[in-house]
Tab-separated table of C-alpha atoms in Angstrom:
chain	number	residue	atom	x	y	z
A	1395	UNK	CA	-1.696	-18.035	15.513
A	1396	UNK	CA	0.771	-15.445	17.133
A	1397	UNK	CA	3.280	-18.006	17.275
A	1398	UNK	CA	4.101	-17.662	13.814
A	1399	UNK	CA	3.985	-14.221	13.388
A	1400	UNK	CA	7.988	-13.984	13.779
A	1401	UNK	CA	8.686	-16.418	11.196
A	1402	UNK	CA	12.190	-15.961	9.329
A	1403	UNK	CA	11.477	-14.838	6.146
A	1404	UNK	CA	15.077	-15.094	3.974
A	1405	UNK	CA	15.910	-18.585	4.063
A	1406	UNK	CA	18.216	-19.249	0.580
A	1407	UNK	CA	17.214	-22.575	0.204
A	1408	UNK	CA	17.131	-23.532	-3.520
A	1409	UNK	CA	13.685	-24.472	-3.632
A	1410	UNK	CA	13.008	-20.910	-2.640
A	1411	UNK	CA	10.081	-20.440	-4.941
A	1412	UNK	CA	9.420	-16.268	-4.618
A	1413	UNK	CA	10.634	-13.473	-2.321
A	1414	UNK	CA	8.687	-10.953	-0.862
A	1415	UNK	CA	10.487	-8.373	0.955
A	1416	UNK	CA	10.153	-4.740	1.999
A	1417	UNK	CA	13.138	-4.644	-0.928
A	1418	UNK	CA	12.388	-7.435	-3.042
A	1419	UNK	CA	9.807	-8.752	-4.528
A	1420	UNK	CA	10.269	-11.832	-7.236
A	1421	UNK	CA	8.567	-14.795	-8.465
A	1422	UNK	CA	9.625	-17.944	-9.662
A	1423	UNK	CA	10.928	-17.974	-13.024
A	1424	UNK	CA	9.239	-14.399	-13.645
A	1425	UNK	CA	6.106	-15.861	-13.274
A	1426	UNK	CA	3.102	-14.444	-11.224
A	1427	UNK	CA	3.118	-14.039	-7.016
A	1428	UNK	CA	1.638	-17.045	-5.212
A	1429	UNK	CA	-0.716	-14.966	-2.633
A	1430	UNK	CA	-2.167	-18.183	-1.108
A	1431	UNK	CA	0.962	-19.115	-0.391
A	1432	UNK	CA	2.601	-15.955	0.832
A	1433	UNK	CA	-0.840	-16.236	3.348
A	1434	UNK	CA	0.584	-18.721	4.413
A	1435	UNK	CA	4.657	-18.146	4.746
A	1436	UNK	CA	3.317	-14.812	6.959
A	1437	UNK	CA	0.399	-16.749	8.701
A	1438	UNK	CA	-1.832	-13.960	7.959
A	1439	UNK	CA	-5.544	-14.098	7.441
A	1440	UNK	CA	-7.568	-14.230	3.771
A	1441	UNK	CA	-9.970	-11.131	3.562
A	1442	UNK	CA	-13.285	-12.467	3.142
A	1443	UNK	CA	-16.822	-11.714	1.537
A	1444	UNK	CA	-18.406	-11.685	5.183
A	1445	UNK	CA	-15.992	-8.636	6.412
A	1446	UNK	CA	-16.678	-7.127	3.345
A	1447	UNK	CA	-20.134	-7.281	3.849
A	1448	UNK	CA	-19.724	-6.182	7.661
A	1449	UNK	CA	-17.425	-2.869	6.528
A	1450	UNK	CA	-20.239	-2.105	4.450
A	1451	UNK	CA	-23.260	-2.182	7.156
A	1452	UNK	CA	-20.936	-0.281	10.049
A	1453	UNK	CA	-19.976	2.527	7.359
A	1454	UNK	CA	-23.197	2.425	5.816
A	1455	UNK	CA	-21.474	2.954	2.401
A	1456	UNK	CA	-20.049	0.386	-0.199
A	1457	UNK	CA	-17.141	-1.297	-0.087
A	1458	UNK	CA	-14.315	0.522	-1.479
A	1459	UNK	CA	-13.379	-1.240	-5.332
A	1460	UNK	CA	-10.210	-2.435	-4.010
A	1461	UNK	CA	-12.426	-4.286	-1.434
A	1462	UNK	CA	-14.876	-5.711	-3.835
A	1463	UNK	CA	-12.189	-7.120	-6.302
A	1464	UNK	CA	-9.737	-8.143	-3.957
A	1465	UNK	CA	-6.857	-5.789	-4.290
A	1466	UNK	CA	-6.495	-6.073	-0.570
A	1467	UNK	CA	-7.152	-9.194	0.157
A	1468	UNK	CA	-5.200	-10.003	3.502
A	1469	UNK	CA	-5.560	-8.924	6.913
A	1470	UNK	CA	-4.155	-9.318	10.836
A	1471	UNK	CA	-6.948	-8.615	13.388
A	1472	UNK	CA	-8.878	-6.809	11.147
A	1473	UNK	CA	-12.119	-8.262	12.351
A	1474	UNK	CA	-10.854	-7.089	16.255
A	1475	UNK	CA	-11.109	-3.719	14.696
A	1476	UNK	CA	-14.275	-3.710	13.592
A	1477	UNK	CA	-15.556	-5.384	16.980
A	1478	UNK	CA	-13.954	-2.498	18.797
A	1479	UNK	CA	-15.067	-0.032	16.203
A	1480	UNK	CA	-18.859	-1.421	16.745
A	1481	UNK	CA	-18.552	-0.959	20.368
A	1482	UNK	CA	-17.933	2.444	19.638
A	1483	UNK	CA	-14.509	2.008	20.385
A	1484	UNK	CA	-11.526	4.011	18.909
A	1485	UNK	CA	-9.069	3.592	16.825
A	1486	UNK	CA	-6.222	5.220	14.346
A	1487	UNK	CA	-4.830	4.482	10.693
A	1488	UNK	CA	-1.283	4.585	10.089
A	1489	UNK	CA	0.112	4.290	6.276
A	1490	UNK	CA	3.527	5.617	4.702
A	1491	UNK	CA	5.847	6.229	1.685
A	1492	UNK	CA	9.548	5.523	0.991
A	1493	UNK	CA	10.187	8.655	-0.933
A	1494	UNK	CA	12.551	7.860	-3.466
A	1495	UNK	CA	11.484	9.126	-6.785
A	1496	UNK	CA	10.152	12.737	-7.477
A	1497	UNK	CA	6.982	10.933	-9.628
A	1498	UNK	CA	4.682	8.358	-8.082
A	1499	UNK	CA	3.110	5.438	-10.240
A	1500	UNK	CA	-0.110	4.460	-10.264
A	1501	UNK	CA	0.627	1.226	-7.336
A	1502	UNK	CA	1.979	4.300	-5.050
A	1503	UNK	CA	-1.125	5.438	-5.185
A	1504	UNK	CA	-3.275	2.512	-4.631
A	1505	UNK	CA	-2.529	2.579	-0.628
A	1506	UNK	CA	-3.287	6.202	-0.440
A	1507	UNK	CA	-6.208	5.995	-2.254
A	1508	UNK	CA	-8.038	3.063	-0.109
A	1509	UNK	CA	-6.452	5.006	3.547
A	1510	UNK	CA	-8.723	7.886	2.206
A	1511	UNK	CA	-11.843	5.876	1.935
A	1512	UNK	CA	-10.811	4.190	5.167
A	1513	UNK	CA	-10.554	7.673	6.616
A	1514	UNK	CA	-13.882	8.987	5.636
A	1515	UNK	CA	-15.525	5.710	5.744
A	1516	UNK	CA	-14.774	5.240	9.259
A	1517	UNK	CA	-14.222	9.094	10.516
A	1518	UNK	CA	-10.993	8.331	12.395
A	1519	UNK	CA	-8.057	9.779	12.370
A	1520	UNK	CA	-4.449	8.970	9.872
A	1521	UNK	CA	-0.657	9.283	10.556
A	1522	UNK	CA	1.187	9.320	7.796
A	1523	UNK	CA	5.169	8.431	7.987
A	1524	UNK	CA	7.547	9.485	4.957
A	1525	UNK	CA	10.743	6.879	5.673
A	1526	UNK	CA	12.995	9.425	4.341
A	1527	UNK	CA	15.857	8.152	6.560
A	1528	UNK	CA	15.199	4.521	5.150
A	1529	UNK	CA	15.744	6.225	1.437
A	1530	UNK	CA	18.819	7.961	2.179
A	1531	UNK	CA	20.306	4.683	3.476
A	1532	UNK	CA	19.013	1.968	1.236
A	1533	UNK	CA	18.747	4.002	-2.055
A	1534	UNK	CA	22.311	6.207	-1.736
A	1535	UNK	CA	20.312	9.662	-1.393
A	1536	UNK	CA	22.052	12.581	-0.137
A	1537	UNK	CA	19.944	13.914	3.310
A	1538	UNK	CA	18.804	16.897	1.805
A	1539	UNK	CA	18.007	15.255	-1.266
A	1540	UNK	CA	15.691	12.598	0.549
A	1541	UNK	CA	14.105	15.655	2.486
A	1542	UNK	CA	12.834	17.170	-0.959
A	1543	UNK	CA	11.751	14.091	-2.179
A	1544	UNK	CA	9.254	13.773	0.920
A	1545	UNK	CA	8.326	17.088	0.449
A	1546	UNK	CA	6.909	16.539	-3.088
A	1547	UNK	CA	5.530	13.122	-2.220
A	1548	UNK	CA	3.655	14.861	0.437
A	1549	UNK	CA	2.165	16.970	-2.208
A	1550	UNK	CA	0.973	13.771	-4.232
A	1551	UNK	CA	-0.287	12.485	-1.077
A	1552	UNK	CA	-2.542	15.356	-0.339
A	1553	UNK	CA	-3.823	15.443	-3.437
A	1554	UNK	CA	-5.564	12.386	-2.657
A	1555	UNK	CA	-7.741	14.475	-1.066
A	1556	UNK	CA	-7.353	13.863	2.893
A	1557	UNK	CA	-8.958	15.732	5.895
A	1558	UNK	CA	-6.611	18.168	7.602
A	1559	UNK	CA	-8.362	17.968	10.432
A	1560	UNK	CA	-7.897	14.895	10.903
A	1561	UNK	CA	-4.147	13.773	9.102
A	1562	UNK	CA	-0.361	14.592	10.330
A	1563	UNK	CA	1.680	13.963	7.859
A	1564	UNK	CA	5.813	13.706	9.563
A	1565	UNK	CA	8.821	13.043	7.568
A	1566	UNK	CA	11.704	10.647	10.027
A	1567	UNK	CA	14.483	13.291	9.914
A	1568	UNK	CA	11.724	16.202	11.193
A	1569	UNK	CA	9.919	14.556	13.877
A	1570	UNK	CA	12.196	11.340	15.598
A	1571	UNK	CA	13.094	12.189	19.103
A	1572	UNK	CA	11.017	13.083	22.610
A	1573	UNK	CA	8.272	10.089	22.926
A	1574	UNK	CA	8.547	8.479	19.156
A	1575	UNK	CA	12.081	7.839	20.196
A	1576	UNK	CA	11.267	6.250	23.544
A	1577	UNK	CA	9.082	3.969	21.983
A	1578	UNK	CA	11.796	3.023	19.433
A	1579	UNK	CA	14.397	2.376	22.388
A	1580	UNK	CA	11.571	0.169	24.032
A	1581	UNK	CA	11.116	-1.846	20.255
A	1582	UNK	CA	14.989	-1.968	20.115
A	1583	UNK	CA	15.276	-3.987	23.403
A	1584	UNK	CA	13.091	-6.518	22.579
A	1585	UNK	CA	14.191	-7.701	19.297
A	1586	UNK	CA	17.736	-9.234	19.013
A	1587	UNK	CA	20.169	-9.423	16.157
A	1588	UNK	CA	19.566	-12.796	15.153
A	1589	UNK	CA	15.802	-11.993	15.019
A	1590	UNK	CA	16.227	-8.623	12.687
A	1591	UNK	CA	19.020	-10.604	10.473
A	1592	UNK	CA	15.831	-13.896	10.152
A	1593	UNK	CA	13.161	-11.526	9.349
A	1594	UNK	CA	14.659	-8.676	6.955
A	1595	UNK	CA	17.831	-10.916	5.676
A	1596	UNK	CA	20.764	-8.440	6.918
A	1597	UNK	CA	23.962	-9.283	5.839
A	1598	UNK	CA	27.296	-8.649	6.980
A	1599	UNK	CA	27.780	-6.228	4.118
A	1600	UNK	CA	25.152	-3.930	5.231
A	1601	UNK	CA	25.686	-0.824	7.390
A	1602	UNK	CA	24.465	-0.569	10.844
A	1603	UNK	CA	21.989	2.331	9.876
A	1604	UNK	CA	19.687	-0.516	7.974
A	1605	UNK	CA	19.887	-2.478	10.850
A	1606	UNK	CA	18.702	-0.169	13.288
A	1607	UNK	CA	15.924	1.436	10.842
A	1608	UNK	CA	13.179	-1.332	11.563
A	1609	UNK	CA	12.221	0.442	15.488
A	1610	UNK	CA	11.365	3.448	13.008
A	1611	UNK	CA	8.810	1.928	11.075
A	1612	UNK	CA	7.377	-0.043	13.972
A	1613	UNK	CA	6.389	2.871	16.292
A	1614	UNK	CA	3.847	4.622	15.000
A	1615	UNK	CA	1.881	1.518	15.691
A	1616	UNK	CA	1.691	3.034	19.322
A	1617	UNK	CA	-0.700	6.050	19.810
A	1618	UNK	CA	1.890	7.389	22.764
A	1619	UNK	CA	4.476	8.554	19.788
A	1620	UNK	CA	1.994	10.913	18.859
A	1621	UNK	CA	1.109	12.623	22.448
A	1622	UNK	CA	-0.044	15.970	21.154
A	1623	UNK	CA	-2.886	13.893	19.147
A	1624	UNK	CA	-3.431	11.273	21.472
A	1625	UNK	CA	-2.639	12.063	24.748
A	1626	UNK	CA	-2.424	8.711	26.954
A	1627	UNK	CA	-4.965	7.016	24.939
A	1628	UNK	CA	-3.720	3.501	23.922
A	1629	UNK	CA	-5.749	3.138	21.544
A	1630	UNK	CA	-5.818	0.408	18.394
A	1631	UNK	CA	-4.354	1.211	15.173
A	1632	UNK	CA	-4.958	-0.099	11.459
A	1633	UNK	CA	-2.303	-0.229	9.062
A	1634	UNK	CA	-3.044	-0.097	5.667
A	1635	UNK	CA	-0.003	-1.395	2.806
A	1636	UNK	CA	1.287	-3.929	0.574
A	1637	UNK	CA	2.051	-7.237	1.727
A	1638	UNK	CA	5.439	-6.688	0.957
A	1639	UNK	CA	5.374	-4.544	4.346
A	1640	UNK	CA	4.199	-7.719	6.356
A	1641	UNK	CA	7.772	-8.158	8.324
A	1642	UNK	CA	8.374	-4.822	9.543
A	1643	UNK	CA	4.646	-5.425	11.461
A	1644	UNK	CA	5.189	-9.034	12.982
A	1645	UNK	CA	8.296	-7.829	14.391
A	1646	UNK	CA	5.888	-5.190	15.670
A	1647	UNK	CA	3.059	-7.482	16.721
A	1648	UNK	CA	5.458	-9.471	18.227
A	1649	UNK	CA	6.893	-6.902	20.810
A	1650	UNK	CA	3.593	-4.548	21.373
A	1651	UNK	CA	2.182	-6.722	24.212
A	1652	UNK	CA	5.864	-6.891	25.845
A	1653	UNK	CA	6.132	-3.076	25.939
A	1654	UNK	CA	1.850	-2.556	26.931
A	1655	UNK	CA	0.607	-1.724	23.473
A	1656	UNK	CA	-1.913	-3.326	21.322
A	1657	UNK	CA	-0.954	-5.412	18.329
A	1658	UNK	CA	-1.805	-3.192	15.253
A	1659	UNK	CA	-3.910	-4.721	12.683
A	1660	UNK	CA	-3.000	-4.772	8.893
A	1661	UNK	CA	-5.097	-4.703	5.966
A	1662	UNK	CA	-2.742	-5.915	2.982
A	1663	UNK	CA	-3.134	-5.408	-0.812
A	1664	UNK	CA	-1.514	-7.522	-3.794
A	1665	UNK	CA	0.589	-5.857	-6.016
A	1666	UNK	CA	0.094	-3.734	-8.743
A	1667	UNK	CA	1.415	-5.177	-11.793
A	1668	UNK	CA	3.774	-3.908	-14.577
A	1669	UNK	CA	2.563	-3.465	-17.591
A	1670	UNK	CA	4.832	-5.557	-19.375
A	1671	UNK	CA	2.912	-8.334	-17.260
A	1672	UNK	CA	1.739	-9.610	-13.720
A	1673	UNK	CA	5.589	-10.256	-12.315
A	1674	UNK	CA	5.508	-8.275	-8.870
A	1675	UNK	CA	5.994	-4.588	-8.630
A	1676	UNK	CA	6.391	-2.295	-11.390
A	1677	UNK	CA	10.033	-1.128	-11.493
A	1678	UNK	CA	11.271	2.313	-10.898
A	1679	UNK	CA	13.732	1.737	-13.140
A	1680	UNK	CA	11.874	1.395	-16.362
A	1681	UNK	CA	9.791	4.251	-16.955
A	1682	UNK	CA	7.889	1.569	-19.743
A	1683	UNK	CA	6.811	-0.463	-16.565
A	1684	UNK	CA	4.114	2.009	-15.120
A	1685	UNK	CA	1.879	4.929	-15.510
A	1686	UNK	CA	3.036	8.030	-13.508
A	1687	UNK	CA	0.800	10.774	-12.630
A	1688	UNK	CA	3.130	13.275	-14.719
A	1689	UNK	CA	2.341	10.939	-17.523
A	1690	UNK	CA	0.798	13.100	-20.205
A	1691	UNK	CA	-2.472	11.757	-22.152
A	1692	UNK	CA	-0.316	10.951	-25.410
A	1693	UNK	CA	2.189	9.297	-23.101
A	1694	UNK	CA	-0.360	6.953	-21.044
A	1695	UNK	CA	-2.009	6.722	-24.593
A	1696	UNK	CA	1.106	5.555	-25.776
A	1697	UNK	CA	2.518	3.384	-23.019
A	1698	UNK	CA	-0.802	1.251	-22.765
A	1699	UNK	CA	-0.926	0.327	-26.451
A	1700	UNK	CA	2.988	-0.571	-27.114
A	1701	UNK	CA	3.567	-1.768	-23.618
A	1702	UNK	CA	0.283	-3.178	-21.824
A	1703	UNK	CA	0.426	-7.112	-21.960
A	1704	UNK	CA	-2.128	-8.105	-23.971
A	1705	UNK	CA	-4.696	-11.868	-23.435
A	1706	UNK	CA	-5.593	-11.212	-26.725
A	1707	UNK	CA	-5.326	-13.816	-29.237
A	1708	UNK	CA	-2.379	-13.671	-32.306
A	1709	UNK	CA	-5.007	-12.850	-34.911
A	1710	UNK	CA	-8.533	-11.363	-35.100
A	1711	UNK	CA	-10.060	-15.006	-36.174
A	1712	UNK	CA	-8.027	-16.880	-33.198
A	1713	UNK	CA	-9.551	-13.797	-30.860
A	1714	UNK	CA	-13.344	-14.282	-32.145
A	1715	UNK	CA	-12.909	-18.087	-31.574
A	1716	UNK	CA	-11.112	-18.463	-28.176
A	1717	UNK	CA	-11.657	-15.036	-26.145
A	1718	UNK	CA	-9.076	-13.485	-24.577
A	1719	UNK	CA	-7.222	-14.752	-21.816
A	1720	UNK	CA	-8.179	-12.490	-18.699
A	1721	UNK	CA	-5.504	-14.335	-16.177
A	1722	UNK	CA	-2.788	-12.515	-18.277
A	1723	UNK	CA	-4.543	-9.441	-19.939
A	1724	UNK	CA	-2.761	-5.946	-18.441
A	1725	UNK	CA	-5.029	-3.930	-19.499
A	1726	UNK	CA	-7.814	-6.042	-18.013
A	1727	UNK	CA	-6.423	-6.265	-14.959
A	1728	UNK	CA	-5.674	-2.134	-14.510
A	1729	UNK	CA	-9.658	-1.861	-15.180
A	1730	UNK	CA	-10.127	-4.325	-12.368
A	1731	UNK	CA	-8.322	-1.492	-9.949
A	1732	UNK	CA	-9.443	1.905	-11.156
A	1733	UNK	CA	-13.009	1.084	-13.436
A	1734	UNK	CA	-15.482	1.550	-10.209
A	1735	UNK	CA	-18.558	0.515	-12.207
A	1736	UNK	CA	-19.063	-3.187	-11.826
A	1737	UNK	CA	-21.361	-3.523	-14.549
A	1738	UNK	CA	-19.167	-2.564	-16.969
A	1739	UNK	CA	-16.386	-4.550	-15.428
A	1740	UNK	CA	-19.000	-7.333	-16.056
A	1741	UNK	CA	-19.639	-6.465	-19.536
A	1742	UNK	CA	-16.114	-5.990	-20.588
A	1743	UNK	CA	-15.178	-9.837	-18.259
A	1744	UNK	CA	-18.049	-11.080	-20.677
A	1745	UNK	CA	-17.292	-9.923	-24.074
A	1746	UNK	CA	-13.536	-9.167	-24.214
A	1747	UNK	CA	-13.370	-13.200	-22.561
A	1748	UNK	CA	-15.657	-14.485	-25.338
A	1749	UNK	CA	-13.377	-12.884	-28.003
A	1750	UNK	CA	-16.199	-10.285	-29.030
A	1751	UNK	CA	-14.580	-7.143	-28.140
A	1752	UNK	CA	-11.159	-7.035	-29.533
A	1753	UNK	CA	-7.947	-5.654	-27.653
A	1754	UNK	CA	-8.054	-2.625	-28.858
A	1755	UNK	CA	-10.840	-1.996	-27.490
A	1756	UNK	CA	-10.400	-2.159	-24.109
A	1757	UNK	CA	-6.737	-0.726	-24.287
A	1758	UNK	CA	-9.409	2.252	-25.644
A	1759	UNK	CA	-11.478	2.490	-22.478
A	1760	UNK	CA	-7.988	1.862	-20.250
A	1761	UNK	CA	-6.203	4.516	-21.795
A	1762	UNK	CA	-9.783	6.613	-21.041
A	1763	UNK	CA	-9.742	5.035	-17.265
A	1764	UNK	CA	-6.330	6.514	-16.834
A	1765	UNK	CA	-6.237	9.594	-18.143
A	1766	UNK	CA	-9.150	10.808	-16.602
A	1767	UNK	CA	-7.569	9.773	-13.628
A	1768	UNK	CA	-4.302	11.705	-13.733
A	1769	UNK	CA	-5.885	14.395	-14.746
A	1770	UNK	CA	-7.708	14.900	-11.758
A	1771	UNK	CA	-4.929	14.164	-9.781
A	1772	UNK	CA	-2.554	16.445	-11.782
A	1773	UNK	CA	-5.040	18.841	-11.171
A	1774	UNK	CA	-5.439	18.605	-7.264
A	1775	UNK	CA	-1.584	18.238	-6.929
A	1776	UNK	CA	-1.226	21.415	-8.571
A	1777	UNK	CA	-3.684	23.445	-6.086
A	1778	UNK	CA	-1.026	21.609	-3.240
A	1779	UNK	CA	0.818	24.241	-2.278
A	1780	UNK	CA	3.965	24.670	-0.069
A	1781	UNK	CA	2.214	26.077	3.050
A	1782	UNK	CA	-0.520	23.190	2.974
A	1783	UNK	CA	2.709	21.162	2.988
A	1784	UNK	CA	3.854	22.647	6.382
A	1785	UNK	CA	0.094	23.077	7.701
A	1786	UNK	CA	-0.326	18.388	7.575
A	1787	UNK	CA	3.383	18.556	8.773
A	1788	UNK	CA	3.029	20.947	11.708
A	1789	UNK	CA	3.025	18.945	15.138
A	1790	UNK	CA	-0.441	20.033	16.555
A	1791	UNK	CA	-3.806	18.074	18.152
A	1792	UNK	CA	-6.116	17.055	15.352
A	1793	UNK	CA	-9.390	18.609	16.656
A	1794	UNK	CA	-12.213	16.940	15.114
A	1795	UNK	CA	-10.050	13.596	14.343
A	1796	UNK	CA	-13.335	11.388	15.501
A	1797	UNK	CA	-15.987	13.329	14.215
């Protein structure tokens, strides 16, 4: 229903009852993010079982766990993507990062994580954008300092293990101008004022560099901003993110067919929750809030069992007789991301909700989960070295991109 795809998101009204924003993200009263009704304030599309199943027989490989459990669980045109892709059709991924902290969390990592299954899944090709002109003007960063940060963001974002061949990884302040910045005139045109101040909520307080920024984020939608990988193909592209970045691509859906592009399809995750509990994104802020991959073992060991949210019941006797309550259970819920086995999954759904296995427990075989996991991520980020920074920045074709 294109129609809809411009709606205004930031109307104040009191009975407001959650914001989701590129910059904000709340609930009512704290509580937990209404995704069937954020599907439909952005008039985007559920992700369901049979596109899961059709993913699987074109890759000929199982879904991805953030597939099977729902992590993304909203889409745009996805399905025109795999109808292309079956008629042997092209097409690109496009994903990004705000760098503003030296450390990622585990959420950064989620989208990076599922872009790399995507990529070898499907054997196509990935841009990668680091917005660090958007952090220097939203989050007070010096220049140079948001050029570092993108620099050792990039590192964390390699270590997810992507292709070379077929990734370019560009930071805003090193690659805007020649065609990127064409396209991002032709965006500008097409989208007035009043439009940019109904979808992102501008204000007359903010400075004219926010209001200009969303162009940026919106061209690497279009293959022809990346001519020394794509030539004059105009061909489709997939954008994998959190809902949270649903705005910034209707504006973009919006104007592609007015300026001869495609639309670009979105595949959209929830959001990762804190673990003081499941209230929208972690926060930056509060180092408490999230597991980073610098976390040492003692200090995910540590967060998880004074900070995780627990479902379990006040006392041992109250656990045995009711269960746990899995709706609110952190630690539950991080096993539903990053525990791949679904048998186990099973198991732990069936006797940690029956009141058998006790919260300790599975704060045990979390705090396992995890740790193994930043290991091996510690591990590859520290084999990331400064030249394979500059070789996925360099501006060059991506030879084997489709193979």
């Amino acid at each position: 229903m294109e129609k809809t795809e411009l709606k205004d998101d930031k109307s104040k009204e009191v009975e407001e009852e959650q914001v989701v924003s590129p910059w904000e993200v709340s609930a009512k009263d704290g509580g937990k993010i209404d995704y069937d009704k954020l599907i439909d304030k952005f008039g985007c599309q559920r992700l369901d079982e049979s596109l899961i199943q059709r993913v699987q027989r074109l890759t000929n490989r199982a879904p991805h766990v953030f597939l099977r459990r729902g992590v993304f669980f909203a889409h745009r045109d996805f399905n025109d993507i795999l109808d292309s892709y079956e008629k042997g059709e092209k097409f690109y991924l496009y994903t990004g990062r705000g760098p503003s902290s030296e450390a990622l969390h585990l959420g950064h990592l989620i989208p990076f994580m599922f872009t790399k299954y995507l990529q070898d899944a499907f054997k196509v090709p990935l841009v990668i954008q680091l917005t660090d002109d958007e952090k220097c003007m939203w989050k007070n960063l010096s220049v140079e300092e948001s050029q570092r940060l993108a620099r050792e963001n990039a590192k964390d974002i390699i270590a997810c293990g992507f292709d070379i061949s077929k990734t370019f990884i560009f930071s805003d302040f090193d690659y805007v101008g020649g065609a990127f910045y064409k396209n991002m005139v032709r965006v500008a045109k097409c989208v007035t004022y009043n439009k940019v101040v109904g979808i992102f909520g501008f204000t007359g307080e903010d400075h004219i560099g926010k209001v200009s920024f969303p162009p940026v984020q919106a061209v690497p939608s279009f293959p022809s901003s990346f001519p020394h990988i794509f030539g004059n193909e105009n061909i489709r592209c997939l954008i994998p993110c959190a809902i949270d970045q649903d705005p910034y691509f209707r504006m973009t859906r919006d104007v592609a067919p007015r300026i001869g592009y495609h639309k670009p399809a979105l595949i959209e995750s929830s959001f990762f929750p804190a673990l003081q509990g499941e209230n929208g994104k972690m926060s930056a802020s509060d180092p408490n809030s999230a597991i980073y991959v610098t976390d040492s073992a003692k200090e995910i060991k540590n967060k998880i069992n004074r900070y995780a949210f627990s479902g379990g019941r006040d006392s041992i006797e109250l656990h045995r007789k009711y269960g746990a309550n899995l709706e609110v259970d952190i630690p539950f819920k991080y096993l539903g991301f990053f525990l791949d086995d679904d048998a186990e999954m099973e198991h732990i759904r069936e006797e940690y909700g029956s009141g058998r296995m006790l919260t300790g427990e599975i704060k045990k075989r979390l705090v396992e989960v995890l740790t193994d996991l930043v290991e091996r991520h510690r591990r590859a980020r520290a084999a990331v070295t400064d030249e394979m920074v500059d070789a996925f920045m360099a501006v060059r074709p991506l030879p084997n991109m489709f193979n």
